[in-house]
């Protein structure tokens, strides 16, 4: 009898293992069709700004559109924008990759401290950086001032992915090249640099898109770009045709940048295949370059982080205790926290259906839906803001300048920040656990909440933190869409600084930096975690 019972147990176990081995997918919490419908609706919602640009261009008429686009003013703005991108992006690439190489591949003293210090400028909004530099040098204006401020604000966007990539590269290839007689510089340019291609193109794209979207930093130094010109047109003629045509040119420029980045990735393999532990990198001794390297990094950190902090505190001390009136800055702080929290939560919730479809049911359909969100997020905040202004006024006038519209704009602008994290979390949550829960009689929704959602929660929280950081520092869409009486830290800072009340603006700048610093550190730590460090 004992033998028969053992045989039955083995038979049952074998059947269960065979069934599990067939790769039966867990049933989604609401069904594939419902999740697909939600994902399609989200994708259509994400295409509202592109639809707005296409509609306004068509409604303007061909002859009028040509006359407005091909005029000297547009040529001037296009030249300014191209020059800004052409000069700023290469400098950011040099600073970002150079800093990452020093930290990750050399015997730089204090390299752990420098690793964090080079990421720290990302906690300072570009318009706060411009405010500090104008305080230091009031005569700043023009293209070179724009390049200076943009470079100091955005080079960490290249440094962080470059450092993460260097951290996870297998140094065996570098060691082999060195053993064949190549010197350190030859190894760097012929072996290391090609493997940083994806990090460099991705970082360069982020810098370029930030340059196209930035308003406050360039308006403060009186440097005209498409974004500053569109805002000026909006303020003078509300939803004028000229401003809409400028927005269409700006959108076209953004799409060109996206295509260039996709083509520049190439088709080379960067992954390491094979068993065994990754070798530890051989860090190069700097010798007599140690002091120049330390001085260069110190100068960069002081200019990008130290100077803005110095002048924020200088204006705070100059203003005295009177600028800390709770009646003014406390509502702005609370509303910023409220919008940031609600916007981050809404973005994560909206991102879940598309992420679930992409991970659990991958197909060309899910990829196209996901791509629509990335295209929209690449558009400047002013274009998204104008789209929501037009759509709300023409279709649903009752929702114009309501908190719901502003939250919806935040979701569109920053959805990819949450989507990437949620996808990563779902990919690391084994579907077999969901299958096991359902095989034990749990409903799909219950198993999703108790298993998949709990395993994905840390990644979703990281995505929410990044969205929160973006909302805290968002200016243009908030200026266009915020309800009457809304005061955020960014808009109050801009209101005070526009009135040349630099002391009054300083507390808002400090609060934005204090809110941004932990999120910036989280972003840095996430990149190092991905690198396996």
CSV table of N, CA and C in Angstrom, one decimal, residues 134-216:
chain,number,residue,atom,x,y,z
A,134,UNK,N,23.1,84.4,-13.4
A,134,UNK,CA,22.8,85.8,-13.6
A,134,UNK,C,23.1,86.7,-12.4
A,135,UNK,N,22.9,86.1,-11.2
A,135,UNK,CA,23.3,86.8,-10.0
A,135,UNK,C,24.8,87.0,-9.9
A,136,UNK,N,25.5,86.1,-10.4
A,136,UNK,CA,27.0,86.2,-10.4
A,136,UNK,C,27.5,87.1,-11.5
A,137,UNK,N,26.9,87.0,-12.7
A,137,UNK,CA,27.4,87.7,-13.8
A,137,UNK,C,26.1,88.3,-14.5
A,138,UNK,N,25.7,89.5,-14.1
A,138,UNK,CA,24.4,90.0,-14.6
A,138,UNK,C,24.4,90.3,-16.1
A,139,UNK,N,25.6,90.4,-16.7
A,139,UNK,CA,25.6,90.7,-18.2
A,139,UNK,C,25.5,89.4,-19.1
A,140,UNK,N,25.2,88.3,-18.4
A,140,UNK,CA,25.1,87.0,-19.2
A,140,UNK,C,23.9,87.1,-20.2
A,141,UNK,N,24.2,86.8,-21.5
A,141,UNK,CA,23.1,86.7,-22.4
A,141,UNK,C,23.7,86.0,-23.7
A,142,UNK,N,22.8,85.5,-24.6
A,142,UNK,CA,23.3,85.0,-25.8
A,142,UNK,C,23.6,83.5,-25.8
A,143,UNK,N,24.1,83.1,-27.0
A,143,UNK,CA,24.4,81.7,-27.2
A,143,UNK,C,25.4,81.1,-26.3
A,144,UNK,N,26.5,81.7,-26.0
A,144,UNK,CA,27.5,81.1,-25.2
A,144,UNK,C,27.1,81.0,-23.8
A,145,UNK,N,26.3,82.0,-23.3
A,145,UNK,CA,25.8,81.9,-22.0
A,145,UNK,C,24.8,80.7,-21.9
A,146,UNK,N,24.0,80.5,-22.9
A,146,UNK,CA,23.1,79.4,-22.9
A,146,UNK,C,23.8,78.1,-22.9
A,147,UNK,N,24.9,78.0,-23.7
A,147,UNK,CA,25.7,76.8,-23.7
A,147,UNK,C,26.3,76.5,-22.3
A,148,UNK,N,26.8,77.5,-21.7
A,148,UNK,CA,27.4,77.4,-20.4
A,148,UNK,C,26.4,76.8,-19.4
A,149,UNK,N,25.3,77.5,-19.3
A,149,UNK,CA,24.3,77.0,-18.3
A,149,UNK,C,23.7,75.7,-18.6
A,150,UNK,N,23.4,75.4,-19.9
A,150,UNK,CA,22.9,74.1,-20.3
A,150,UNK,C,23.9,73.0,-20.0
A,151,UNK,N,25.2,73.2,-20.3
A,151,UNK,CA,26.2,72.2,-20.1
A,151,UNK,C,26.3,71.9,-18.6
A,152,UNK,N,26.3,72.9,-17.8
A,152,UNK,CA,26.5,72.6,-16.3
A,152,UNK,C,25.2,72.0,-15.7
A,153,UNK,N,24.1,72.2,-16.4
A,153,UNK,CA,22.8,71.6,-15.9
A,153,UNK,C,22.6,70.2,-16.3
A,154,UNK,N,23.1,69.8,-17.6
A,154,UNK,CA,22.7,68.6,-18.2
A,154,UNK,C,23.8,67.6,-18.4
A,155,UNK,N,25.0,67.9,-18.1
A,155,UNK,CA,26.1,66.9,-18.4
A,155,UNK,C,25.9,65.6,-17.5
A,156,UNK,N,25.2,65.7,-16.3
A,156,UNK,CA,25.0,64.4,-15.6
A,156,UNK,C,24.1,63.4,-16.3
A,157,UNK,N,23.3,63.9,-17.3
A,157,UNK,CA,22.4,63.0,-18.0
A,157,UNK,C,23.3,62.1,-18.9
A,158,UNK,N,24.5,62.5,-19.2
A,158,UNK,CA,25.5,61.6,-19.9
A,158,UNK,C,26.3,60.9,-18.9
A,159,UNK,N,26.7,61.5,-17.9
A,159,UNK,CA,27.6,60.9,-16.9
A,159,UNK,C,27.0,59.7,-16.2
A,160,UNK,N,25.7,59.8,-15.8
A,160,UNK,CA,25.1,58.7,-15.1
A,160,UNK,C,25.0,57.4,-15.9
A,161,UNK,N,24.5,57.4,-17.1
A,161,UNK,CA,24.5,56.2,-17.9
A,161,UNK,C,25.8,55.7,-18.3
A,162,UNK,N,26.8,56.6,-18.6
A,162,UNK,CA,28.1,56.2,-19.0
A,162,UNK,C,28.8,55.5,-17.8
A,163,UNK,N,28.7,56.0,-16.6
A,163,UNK,CA,29.3,55.4,-15.4
A,163,UNK,C,28.7,54.0,-15.2
A,164,UNK,N,27.3,53.9,-15.3
A,164,UNK,CA,26.7,52.6,-15.1
A,164,UNK,C,27.2,51.6,-16.2
A,165,UNK,N,27.3,52.1,-17.4
A,165,UNK,CA,27.8,51.1,-18.5
A,165,UNK,C,29.2,50.7,-18.2
A,166,UNK,N,30.1,51.6,-17.8
A,166,UNK,CA,31.5,51.3,-17.5
A,166,UNK,C,31.5,50.3,-16.4
A,167,UNK,N,30.6,50.4,-15.4
A,167,UNK,CA,30.6,49.6,-14.2
A,167,UNK,C,30.3,48.1,-14.6
A,168,UNK,N,29.5,47.9,-15.6
A,168,UNK,CA,29.1,46.5,-15.9
A,168,UNK,C,29.8,45.9,-17.1
A,169,UNK,N,30.7,46.7,-17.8
A,169,UNK,CA,31.5,46.2,-18.9
A,169,UNK,C,32.5,45.2,-18.4
A,170,UNK,N,32.7,44.1,-19.1
A,170,UNK,CA,33.7,43.1,-18.7
A,170,UNK,C,35.0,43.6,-19.2
A,171,UNK,N,35.9,43.9,-18.3
A,171,UNK,CA,37.2,44.5,-18.6
A,171,UNK,C,38.2,43.5,-19.3
A,172,UNK,N,37.7,42.2,-19.5
A,172,UNK,CA,38.6,41.2,-20.2
A,172,UNK,C,39.1,41.7,-21.6
A,173,UNK,N,38.1,42.4,-22.3
A,173,UNK,CA,38.5,42.9,-23.6
A,173,UNK,C,39.6,43.9,-23.5
A,174,UNK,N,39.4,44.8,-22.6
A,174,UNK,CA,40.4,45.9,-22.4
A,174,UNK,C,41.8,45.2,-22.0
A,175,UNK,N,41.8,44.2,-21.2
A,175,UNK,CA,43.0,43.6,-20.8
A,175,UNK,C,43.7,42.9,-21.9
A,176,UNK,N,42.8,42.3,-22.8
A,176,UNK,CA,43.4,41.6,-24.0
A,176,UNK,C,44.0,42.6,-24.9
A,177,UNK,N,43.3,43.7,-25.1
A,177,UNK,CA,43.9,44.8,-26.0
A,177,UNK,C,45.2,45.3,-25.4
A,178,UNK,N,45.3,45.5,-24.1
A,178,UNK,CA,46.5,46.0,-23.5
A,178,UNK,C,47.6,44.9,-23.7
A,179,UNK,N,47.3,43.7,-23.6
A,179,UNK,CA,48.3,42.6,-23.7
A,179,UNK,C,48.9,42.5,-25.1
A,180,UNK,N,48.1,43.1,-26.1
A,180,UNK,CA,48.6,43.1,-27.5
A,180,UNK,C,49.4,44.3,-27.8
A,181,UNK,N,49.7,45.1,-26.8
A,181,UNK,CA,50.6,46.2,-27.0
A,181,UNK,C,49.9,47.6,-27.1
A,182,UNK,N,48.6,47.7,-27.0
A,182,UNK,CA,47.9,49.0,-27.1
A,182,UNK,C,48.1,49.7,-25.8
A,183,UNK,N,48.4,51.0,-25.9
A,183,UNK,CA,48.5,51.9,-24.7
A,183,UNK,C,47.2,52.3,-24.2
A,184,UNK,N,47.2,52.9,-23.0
A,184,UNK,CA,45.9,53.3,-22.3
A,184,UNK,C,45.0,54.1,-23.2
A,185,UNK,N,45.5,55.1,-23.9
A,185,UNK,CA,44.6,55.9,-24.7
A,185,UNK,C,44.1,55.1,-25.9
A,186,UNK,N,44.9,54.3,-26.5
A,186,UNK,CA,44.4,53.4,-27.6
A,186,UNK,C,43.3,52.5,-27.2
A,187,UNK,N,43.5,51.9,-26.0
A,187,UNK,CA,42.5,51.0,-25.4
A,187,UNK,C,41.2,51.8,-25.2
A,188,UNK,N,41.3,53.0,-24.7
A,188,UNK,CA,40.1,53.8,-24.4
A,188,UNK,C,39.3,54.1,-25.7
A,189,UNK,N,40.0,54.6,-26.7
A,189,UNK,CA,39.4,55.0,-27.9
A,189,UNK,C,39.0,53.9,-28.8
A,190,UNK,N,39.7,52.8,-28.8
A,190,UNK,CA,39.4,51.7,-29.7
A,190,UNK,C,38.6,50.5,-29.1
A,191,UNK,N,38.6,50.5,-27.8
A,191,UNK,CA,37.9,49.4,-27.1
A,191,UNK,C,36.7,49.9,-26.2
A,192,UNK,N,37.1,50.8,-25.3
A,192,UNK,CA,36.1,51.3,-24.3
A,192,UNK,C,35.0,52.1,-25.0
A,193,UNK,N,35.4,53.2,-25.7
A,193,UNK,CA,34.5,54.1,-26.3
A,193,UNK,C,33.4,53.5,-27.2
A,194,UNK,N,33.8,52.6,-28.0
A,194,UNK,CA,32.7,52.0,-28.9
A,194,UNK,C,31.7,51.3,-28.0
A,195,UNK,N,32.0,50.7,-26.9
A,195,UNK,CA,31.1,50.0,-26.0
A,195,UNK,C,30.2,51.0,-25.2
A,196,UNK,N,30.5,52.3,-25.3
A,196,UNK,CA,29.7,53.3,-24.6
A,196,UNK,C,28.7,53.9,-25.6
A,197,UNK,N,28.6,53.4,-26.8
A,197,UNK,CA,27.8,54.0,-27.8
A,197,UNK,C,26.4,54.2,-27.4
A,198,UNK,N,25.7,53.2,-26.9
A,198,UNK,CA,24.3,53.3,-26.5
A,198,UNK,C,24.1,54.4,-25.4
A,199,UNK,N,25.0,54.3,-24.4
A,199,UNK,CA,24.9,55.3,-23.3
A,199,UNK,C,25.1,56.7,-23.8
A,200,UNK,N,26.1,56.9,-24.7
A,200,UNK,CA,26.3,58.2,-25.3
A,200,UNK,C,25.2,58.7,-26.1
A,201,UNK,N,24.7,57.9,-27.0
A,201,UNK,CA,23.6,58.3,-27.9
A,201,UNK,C,22.3,58.6,-27.0
A,202,UNK,N,22.0,57.7,-26.1
A,202,UNK,CA,20.9,58.0,-25.2
A,202,UNK,C,21.0,59.2,-24.4
A,203,UNK,N,22.2,59.4,-23.8
A,203,UNK,CA,22.5,60.6,-23.0
A,203,UNK,C,22.4,61.9,-23.8
A,204,UNK,N,23.0,61.8,-25.0
A,204,UNK,CA,23.0,62.9,-26.0
A,204,UNK,C,21.6,63.3,-26.4
A,205,UNK,N,20.7,62.3,-26.6
A,205,UNK,CA,19.3,62.5,-26.9
A,205,UNK,C,18.6,63.2,-25.7
A,206,UNK,N,18.8,62.8,-24.5
A,206,UNK,CA,18.2,63.4,-23.4
A,206,UNK,C,18.6,64.8,-23.2
A,207,UNK,N,19.9,65.1,-23.4
A,207,UNK,CA,20.4,66.5,-23.4
A,207,UNK,C,19.7,67.3,-24.4
A,208,UNK,N,19.6,66.8,-25.7
A,208,UNK,CA,19.0,67.5,-26.8
A,208,UNK,C,17.6,67.9,-26.5
A,209,UNK,N,16.8,66.9,-26.0
A,209,UNK,CA,15.4,67.1,-25.7
A,209,UNK,C,15.2,68.1,-24.6
A,210,UNK,N,16.1,68.1,-23.6
A,210,UNK,CA,16.0,69.1,-22.5
A,210,UNK,C,16.3,70.5,-23.1
A,211,UNK,N,17.2,70.6,-24.0
A,211,UNK,CA,17.5,71.9,-24.6
A,211,UNK,C,16.3,72.4,-25.4
A,212,UNK,N,15.6,71.5,-26.1
A,212,UNK,CA,14.4,72.0,-26.9
A,212,UNK,C,13.3,72.4,-25.9
A,213,UNK,N,13.2,71.7,-24.8
A,213,UNK,CA,12.1,72.0,-23.9
A,213,UNK,C,12.3,73.1,-22.9
A,214,UNK,N,13.5,73.4,-22.6
A,214,UNK,CA,13.8,74.4,-21.6
A,214,UNK,C,13.3,75.8,-21.9
A,215,UNK,N,12.7,76.4,-20.9
A,215,UNK,CA,12.2,77.8,-21.1
A,215,UNK,C,12.8,78.7,-20.1
A,216,UNK,N,12.7,78.5,-18.8
A,216,UNK,CA,13.1,79.4,-17.8
A,216,UNK,C,14.6,79.8,-17.9
